[in-house]
mmCIF file of C-alpha atoms in Angstrom:
data_model
loop_
_atom_site.group_PDB
_atom_site.id
_atom_site.type_symbol
_atom_site.label_atom_id
_atom_site.label_comp_id
_atom_site.label_asym_id
_atom_site.label_seq_id
_atom_site.Cartn_x
_atom_site.Cartn_y
_atom_site.Cartn_z
ATOM 1 C CA MET A 219 -12.808 5.140 16.967
ATOM 2 C CA ASP A 220 -16.346 5.107 17.535
ATOM 3 C CA ASP A 221 -17.866 6.126 14.655
ATOM 4 C CA PRO A 222 -15.639 5.587 11.044
ATOM 5 C CA TYR A 223 -17.762 7.481 8.922
ATOM 6 C CA ILE A 224 -17.578 10.677 10.718
ATOM 7 C CA PRO A 225 -15.084 12.797 10.135
ATOM 8 C CA HIS A 226 -12.660 14.180 12.793
ATOM 9 C CA LEU A 227 -10.293 16.345 12.820
ATOM 10 C CA ALA A 228 -6.839 16.062 12.794
ATOM 11 C CA VAL A 229 -3.755 18.114 12.145
ATOM 12 C CA ILE A 230 -0.104 17.059 10.509
ATOM 13 C CA LYS A 231 2.637 16.404 11.942
ATOM 14 C CA ASP A 232 4.681 16.119 9.598
ATOM 15 C CA ILE A 233 5.860 16.241 6.202
ATOM 16 C CA LYS A 234 8.096 14.858 4.040
ATOM 17 C CA ASP A 235 9.131 14.741 -0.055
ATOM 18 C CA LEU A 236 10.338 11.764 -1.097
ATOM 19 C CA THR A 237 10.028 11.810 -4.295
ATOM 20 C CA TYR A 238 9.239 15.196 -7.333
ATOM 21 C CA ASP A 239 4.857 14.770 -6.581
ATOM 22 C CA THR A 240 5.167 12.011 -3.652
ATOM 23 C CA LYS A 241 4.772 13.310 -0.329
ATOM 24 C CA LEU A 242 4.984 11.020 3.718
ATOM 25 C CA PHE A 243 2.750 12.824 5.954
ATOM 26 C CA ARG A 244 2.411 11.690 9.866
ATOM 27 C CA ILE A 245 -0.754 12.767 10.903
ATOM 28 C CA SER A 246 -2.924 12.467 14.760
ATOM 29 C CA PHE A 247 -5.994 13.327 15.513
ATOM 30 C CA LYS A 248 -6.159 16.171 17.509
ATOM 31 C CA ASP A 249 -8.614 14.523 20.186
ATOM 32 C CA LYS A 250 -6.334 12.986 21.906
ATOM 33 C CA LYS A 251 -8.705 10.091 22.459
ATOM 34 C CA ILE A 252 -10.029 9.810 19.411
ATOM 35 C CA GLN A 253 -5.877 8.889 18.648
ATOM 36 C CA GLU A 254 -5.891 6.117 21.257
ATOM 37 C CA ASN A 255 -8.707 4.064 19.774
ATOM 38 C CA PHE A 256 -7.853 4.091 16.069
ATOM 39 C CA ILE A 257 -6.744 1.017 15.702
ATOM 40 C CA TYR A 258 -5.905 0.142 11.828
ATOM 41 C CA LYS A 259 -4.546 -3.509 10.086
ATOM 42 C CA PRO A 260 -2.071 -3.021 7.364
ATOM 43 C CA GLY A 261 -3.650 -2.774 4.195
ATOM 44 C CA GLN A 262 -6.974 0.051 5.492
ATOM 45 C CA PHE A 263 -7.035 2.984 4.359
ATOM 46 C CA VAL A 264 -8.853 6.536 5.554
ATOM 47 C CA GLU A 265 -10.682 8.562 3.665
ATOM 48 C CA ILE A 266 -8.591 12.656 4.123
ATOM 49 C CA GLY A 267 -10.871 15.700 2.980
ATOM 50 C CA VAL A 268 -9.243 20.016 2.509
ATOM 51 C CA PHE A 269 -11.729 21.878 4.607
ATOM 52 C CA GLY A 270 -13.579 23.538 1.039
ATOM 53 C CA PHE A 271 -11.929 21.439 -1.585
ATOM 54 C CA GLY A 272 -13.202 17.571 -0.779
ATOM 55 C CA GLU A 273 -11.295 14.328 -0.014
ATOM 56 C CA ALA A 274 -9.522 11.444 -1.536
ATOM 57 C CA PRO A 275 -9.211 7.829 -0.211
ATOM 58 C CA ILE A 276 -5.834 7.324 0.560
ATOM 59 C CA SER A 277 -4.902 3.943 2.365
ATOM 60 C CA ILE A 278 -2.959 3.721 5.837
ATOM 61 C CA THR A 279 1.574 3.401 4.800
ATOM 62 C CA SER A 280 2.361 2.990 8.791
ATOM 63 C CA SER A 281 3.064 0.311 11.047
ATOM 64 C CA PRO A 282 -0.381 -0.681 13.603
ATOM 65 C CA SER A 283 2.710 -0.672 16.314
ATOM 66 C CA THR A 284 2.584 3.336 16.000
ATOM 67 C CA LYS A 285 -0.247 4.908 18.133
ATOM 68 C CA ASP A 286 0.609 8.263 18.490
ATOM 69 C CA TYR A 287 0.295 8.930 14.695
ATOM 70 C CA PHE A 288 -0.283 7.187 11.506
ATOM 71 C CA GLU A 289 1.114 7.775 7.754
ATOM 72 C CA LEU A 290 0.162 9.017 4.911
ATOM 73 C CA CYS A 291 1.852 8.327 0.952
ATOM 74 C CA ILE A 292 0.708 10.857 -1.669
ATOM 75 C CA LYS A 293 0.602 11.749 -4.640
ATOM 76 C CA ASN A 294 0.484 14.973 -6.355
ATOM 77 C CA MET A 295 -2.406 13.840 -8.985
ATOM 78 C CA GLY A 296 -5.085 15.104 -8.375
ATOM 79 C CA ASP A 297 -7.541 18.849 -6.768
ATOM 80 C CA VAL A 298 -7.439 17.559 -3.310
ATOM 81 C CA THR A 299 -3.605 15.905 -3.511
ATOM 82 C CA ASN A 300 -2.703 18.891 -4.881
ATOM 83 C CA LYS A 301 -4.164 20.995 -2.245
ATOM 84 C CA LEU A 302 -2.977 18.643 -0.352
ATOM 85 C CA HIS A 303 0.723 19.865 -1.446
ATOM 86 C CA GLN A 304 0.756 23.088 -0.714
ATOM 87 C CA MET A 305 -0.417 22.578 2.560
ATOM 88 C CA LYS A 306 1.969 23.011 5.467
ATOM 89 C CA LYS A 307 3.496 21.436 9.756
ATOM 90 C CA LYS A 308 0.566 21.972 11.740
ATOM 91 C CA ASP A 309 -2.597 23.141 9.236
ATOM 92 C CA ASN A 310 -5.085 21.008 10.145
ATOM 93 C CA VAL A 311 -7.365 18.383 7.677
ATOM 94 C CA TYR A 312 -10.113 15.741 8.819
ATOM 95 C CA VAL A 313 -9.771 11.741 8.326
ATOM 96 C CA ARG A 314 -12.503 9.695 8.862
ATOM 97 C CA GLY A 315 -12.526 5.732 9.769
ATOM 98 C CA PRO A 316 -10.940 3.284 9.024
ATOM 99 C CA TYR A 317 -12.527 1.273 6.157
ATOM 100 C CA GLY A 318 -12.092 -1.749 4.232
ATOM 101 C CA ASN A 319 -9.840 -5.471 5.400
ATOM 102 C CA ALA A 320 -6.950 -6.088 5.206
ATOM 103 C CA PHE A 321 -4.388 -7.937 4.452
ATOM 104 C CA PRO A 322 -4.535 -11.450 6.295
ATOM 105 C CA PHE A 323 -1.787 -11.245 8.564
ATOM 106 C CA ASP A 324 -2.176 -14.285 11.439
ATOM 107 C CA GLU A 325 -3.089 -16.554 8.521
ATOM 108 C CA VAL A 326 0.137 -16.432 6.709
ATOM 109 C CA LYS A 327 2.803 -16.456 10.305
ATOM 110 C CA ASN A 328 5.459 -19.249 8.719
ATOM 111 C CA LYS A 329 4.770 -18.883 5.493
ATOM 112 C CA ASP A 330 7.574 -17.474 3.229
ATOM 113 C CA ILE A 331 6.461 -13.559 2.272
ATOM 114 C CA LEU A 332 7.371 -12.267 -1.191
ATOM 115 C CA PHE A 333 6.459 -8.618 -1.769
ATOM 116 C CA VAL A 334 6.359 -7.156 -5.605
ATOM 117 C CA ALA A 335 5.119 -4.032 -5.391
ATOM 118 C CA GLY A 336 5.554 -0.604 -8.658
ATOM 119 C CA GLY A 337 5.404 2.485 -7.473
ATOM 120 C CA ILE A 338 3.339 3.877 -4.974
ATOM 121 C CA GLY A 339 2.105 0.541 -4.587
ATOM 122 C CA LEU A 340 4.963 0.485 -2.102
ATOM 123 C CA ALA A 341 2.860 2.380 0.461
ATOM 124 C CA PRO A 342 0.531 0.272 1.172
ATOM 125 C CA LEU A 343 2.766 -3.049 1.309
ATOM 126 C CA ARG A 344 4.954 -0.976 3.500
ATOM 127 C CA SER A 345 2.783 -0.720 5.907
ATOM 128 C CA LEU A 346 2.724 -4.431 6.085
ATOM 129 C CA ILE A 347 5.984 -5.222 5.959
ATOM 130 C CA ASN A 348 7.413 -3.590 9.340
ATOM 131 C CA GLU A 349 4.658 -4.521 10.694
ATOM 132 C CA MET A 350 5.902 -8.467 10.018
ATOM 133 C CA LEU A 351 9.611 -7.305 11.367
ATOM 134 C CA ALA A 352 8.348 -6.662 14.617
ATOM 135 C CA HIS A 353 6.763 -10.121 14.720
ATOM 136 C CA ARG A 354 10.536 -11.468 12.272
ATOM 137 C CA ASN A 355 10.495 -14.730 13.872
ATOM 138 C CA GLU A 356 6.527 -15.712 13.306
ATOM 139 C CA PHE A 357 7.780 -15.584 9.848
ATOM 140 C CA GLY A 358 9.580 -17.567 7.056
ATOM 141 C CA LYS A 359 10.954 -15.946 4.200
ATOM 142 C CA ILE A 360 10.612 -12.186 3.720
ATOM 143 C CA GLN A 361 12.023 -11.215 0.072
ATOM 144 C CA VAL A 362 10.367 -7.761 -0.817
ATOM 145 C CA LEU A 363 10.768 -6.664 -5.211
ATOM 146 C CA TYR A 364 10.214 -3.192 -6.270
ATOM 147 C CA GLY A 365 10.382 -1.008 -9.036
ATOM 148 C CA ALA A 366 9.806 1.968 -10.282
ATOM 149 C CA ARG A 367 9.653 3.984 -13.679
ATOM 150 C CA THR A 368 13.405 5.682 -12.826
ATOM 151 C CA PRO A 369 15.740 5.845 -10.773
ATOM 152 C CA GLU A 370 13.694 9.043 -9.440
ATOM 153 C CA ASP A 371 10.407 7.783 -8.585
ATOM 154 C CA MET A 372 11.722 4.948 -6.264
ATOM 155 C CA ILE A 373 9.642 6.094 -2.735
ATOM 156 C CA PHE A 374 10.995 5.225 1.014
ATOM 157 C CA ILE A 375 14.681 4.662 -0.005
ATOM 158 C CA TYR A 376 15.748 4.818 3.026
ATOM 159 C CA GLU A 377 13.960 2.042 4.561
ATOM 160 C CA LEU A 378 13.983 -0.496 1.095
ATOM 161 C CA GLU A 379 18.226 0.082 2.510
ATOM 162 C CA GLU A 380 17.066 -0.608 6.085
ATOM 163 C CA TRP A 381 14.807 -3.563 4.699
ATOM 164 C CA SER A 382 18.139 -5.222 3.096
ATOM 165 C CA LYS A 383 19.507 -5.357 5.881
ATOM 166 C CA LYS A 384 17.025 -7.804 7.967
ATOM 167 C CA ILE A 385 15.061 -9.253 4.243
ATOM 168 C CA LYS A 386 16.161 -9.839 0.696
ATOM 169 C CA VAL A 387 15.268 -7.141 -1.305
ATOM 170 C CA LEU A 388 16.227 -6.562 -5.226
ATOM 171 C CA THR A 389 14.726 -3.066 -7.072
ATOM 172 C CA THR A 390 14.607 -2.500 -10.862
ATOM 173 C CA VAL A 391 13.836 1.156 -12.245
ATOM 174 C CA ASP A 392 12.019 0.893 -16.292
ATOM 175 C CA LYS A 393 14.458 3.418 -17.521
ATOM 176 C CA ARG A 394 18.134 4.123 -15.540
ATOM 177 C CA ASP A 395 20.270 7.593 -15.563
ATOM 178 C CA PHE A 396 23.292 8.036 -14.787
ATOM 179 C CA ARG A 397 23.771 7.244 -11.500
ATOM 180 C CA TRP A 398 21.399 4.102 -11.193
ATOM 181 C CA LYS A 399 23.840 1.110 -11.231
ATOM 182 C CA GLY A 400 21.366 -1.650 -10.501
ATOM 183 C CA ASN A 401 18.596 -3.885 -12.902
ATOM 184 C CA VAL A 402 16.726 -2.249 -15.191
ATOM 185 C CA GLY A 403 13.378 -3.546 -16.497
ATOM 186 C CA ILE A 404 10.212 -3.903 -15.131
ATOM 187 C CA VAL A 405 9.290 -5.530 -11.872
ATOM 188 C CA GLY A 406 8.557 -8.395 -13.190
ATOM 189 C CA THR A 407 12.430 -8.790 -14.807
ATOM 190 C CA LEU A 408 12.808 -9.707 -11.031
ATOM 191 C CA LEU A 409 10.744 -12.691 -10.088
ATOM 192 C CA THR A 410 13.361 -14.739 -11.703
ATOM 193 C CA ASN A 411 15.288 -14.842 -8.144
ATOM 194 C CA ILE A 412 11.794 -16.494 -6.905
ATOM 195 C CA LYS A 413 12.107 -19.855 -8.595
ATOM 196 C CA GLY A 414 11.438 -23.265 -6.831
ATOM 197 C CA GLU A 415 10.329 -20.917 -3.546
ATOM 198 C CA THR A 416 6.680 -20.782 -3.808
ATOM 199 C CA LYS A 417 5.184 -23.882 -2.324
ATOM 200 C CA ASN A 418 4.803 -22.457 0.900
ATOM 201 C CA ALA A 419 5.058 -18.447 0.230
ATOM 202 C CA THR A 420 2.033 -16.100 -0.447
ATOM 203 C CA ALA A 421 2.472 -13.198 -2.084
ATOM 204 C CA PHE A 422 0.857 -9.872 -1.828
ATOM 205 C CA ILE A 423 1.088 -7.549 -4.863
ATOM 206 C CA CYS A 424 0.523 -3.794 -5.306
ATOM 207 C CA GLY A 425 0.824 -1.209 -7.991
ATOM 208 C CA PRO A 426 -0.523 -0.055 -11.415
ATOM 209 C CA PRO A 427 -3.566 -2.707 -12.506
ATOM 210 C CA ILE A 428 -1.190 -3.384 -16.008
ATOM 211 C CA MET A 429 2.002 -4.195 -13.338
ATOM 212 C CA ILE A 430 -0.652 -6.168 -11.547
ATOM 213 C CA LYS A 431 -1.968 -7.880 -14.061
ATOM 214 C CA PHE A 432 0.763 -9.042 -15.519
ATOM 215 C CA VAL A 433 2.795 -9.607 -12.126
ATOM 216 C CA ILE A 434 0.274 -12.826 -11.207
ATOM 217 C CA LYS A 435 0.502 -14.292 -14.747
ATOM 218 C CA ASP A 436 3.838 -15.246 -14.070
ATOM 219 C CA MET A 437 3.399 -15.872 -10.942
ATOM 220 C CA VAL A 438 0.846 -18.820 -11.526
ATOM 221 C CA LYS A 439 3.205 -19.677 -13.765
ATOM 222 C CA LEU A 440 6.037 -20.265 -11.181
ATOM 223 C CA GLY A 441 3.063 -21.929 -9.068
ATOM 224 C CA PHE A 442 1.938 -19.908 -6.675
ATOM 225 C CA LYS A 443 -1.734 -20.676 -6.120
ATOM 226 C CA ASP A 444 -4.343 -17.691 -7.049
ATOM 227 C CA GLU A 445 -5.909 -18.384 -3.308
ATOM 228 C CA ASN A 446 -2.050 -16.952 -2.162
ATOM 229 C CA ILE A 447 -1.028 -14.581 -4.767
ATOM 230 C CA ILE A 448 -2.756 -11.118 -2.448
ATOM 231 C CA THR A 449 -3.940 -7.541 -4.266
ATOM 232 C CA THR A 450 -4.975 -4.215 -3.674
ATOM 233 C CA LEU A 451 -7.629 -2.555 -5.989
ATOM 234 C CA GLU A 452 -7.767 1.363 -4.073
ATOM 235 C CA ARG A 453 -7.161 2.677 -7.214
ATOM 236 C CA LYS A 454 -10.845 2.253 -7.710
ATOM 237 C CA MET A 455 -12.277 3.479 -4.373
ATOM 238 C CA GLN A 456 -14.079 7.103 -4.308
ATOM 239 C CA CYS A 457 -16.417 7.201 -0.878
ATOM 240 C CA GLY A 458 -15.260 4.457 1.011
ATOM 241 C CA ILE A 459 -18.717 3.599 2.029
ATOM 242 C CA GLY A 460 -20.340 1.874 -0.673
ATOM 243 C CA LYS A 461 -22.621 4.822 -1.463
ATOM 244 C CA CYS A 462 -20.950 6.397 -5.050
ATOM 245 C CA GLY A 463 -21.298 2.811 -6.744
ATOM 246 C CA HIS A 464 -17.900 3.251 -8.374
ATOM 247 C CA CYS A 465 -15.960 1.311 -6.862
ATOM 248 C CA ASN A 466 -18.402 -1.714 -7.788
ATOM 249 C CA ILE A 467 -16.392 -4.762 -9.942
ATOM 250 C CA GLY A 468 -19.533 -7.381 -10.254
ATOM 251 C CA GLY A 469 -21.355 -6.922 -7.609
ATOM 252 C CA LYS A 470 -18.336 -5.892 -4.771
ATOM 253 C CA TYR A 471 -18.192 -3.138 -3.738
ATOM 254 C CA VAL A 472 -13.845 -2.890 -3.542
ATOM 255 C CA CYS A 473 -14.114 -0.332 -0.557
ATOM 256 C CA ILE A 474 -16.375 -2.820 1.179
ATOM 257 C CA ASP A 475 -14.910 -6.054 0.225
ATOM 258 C CA GLY A 476 -12.073 -5.461 -0.024
ATOM 259 C CA PRO A 477 -9.649 -3.353 -1.588
ATOM 260 C CA VAL A 478 -7.174 -6.351 -0.479
ATOM 261 C CA PHE A 479 -8.353 -9.284 -2.473
ATOM 262 C CA SER A 480 -6.660 -12.710 -3.508
ATOM 263 C CA TYR A 481 -6.756 -13.653 -7.307
ATOM 264 C CA LYS A 482 -8.495 -16.259 -6.547
ATOM 265 C CA GLN A 483 -11.315 -13.420 -5.680
ATOM 266 C CA ILE A 484 -10.705 -11.347 -8.690
ATOM 267 C CA LYS A 485 -9.377 -13.616 -11.302
ATOM 268 C CA ASP A 486 -12.821 -13.920 -13.276
ATOM 269 C CA LEU A 487 -13.230 -10.264 -12.909
ATOM 270 C CA PRO A 488 -11.245 -8.877 -15.802
ATOM 271 C CA GLU A 489 -12.546 -5.438 -15.019
ATOM 272 C CA ALA A 490 -11.323 -5.729 -11.452
ATOM 273 C CA LEU A 491 -7.838 -5.624 -13.365
ATOM 274 C CA GLN A 492 -8.614 -2.261 -15.405
#
């Protein structure tokens, strides 16, 4: 778009329930020209707003290869998201963006890729995973490790199954139910499956700060270089344009300098993962 700071009217094309508190919104700008010019990269985010209720920063979960719409995975956890969860297909919202930097893509071609996601943290990584799968021959081994509190908290279950036909996908839950036959334990326990595969690898991590913190520690022990551990800190964002100061950490603004950072960039900023 010509000016990403200006909100534009958009329409909800479709809504899918992913879990009891998380929905996938398919959105398109009403102005077709604006939609055509809406170019983003995996890792970037938008501010989605509801008239009279405010707006919220949400990572784009669809692949940039998708041109007619974009998708946002939204968990019901505040006033704005609660209102969004009450909306229906064909309702209007306003959107501005995209904002922030992006996950490295060209820079990690020909490397092995490891994704580690916890809970709704799979949403921003989904964009990158699907984009890499669309260019599968340009990357080495791709693996996805995904964990959630319970089976009911797992998102994109169908896509996890589809990905597993092409790449290695391992899942786990903190607490099983009577239907769950898979791994039980925090997502970090799955890292034992990738020992000795870190020399030419880049890892992407997204999830709750406490999960990211401990997974990074485990990855360092496995031999990953600090600059090859990539994470995202979007949970600290608010305005999206560096004006409110809410996301300032150690002199950096997450919404402008991030939300994507390497561990090398944030390892000396303890507040980054609090």
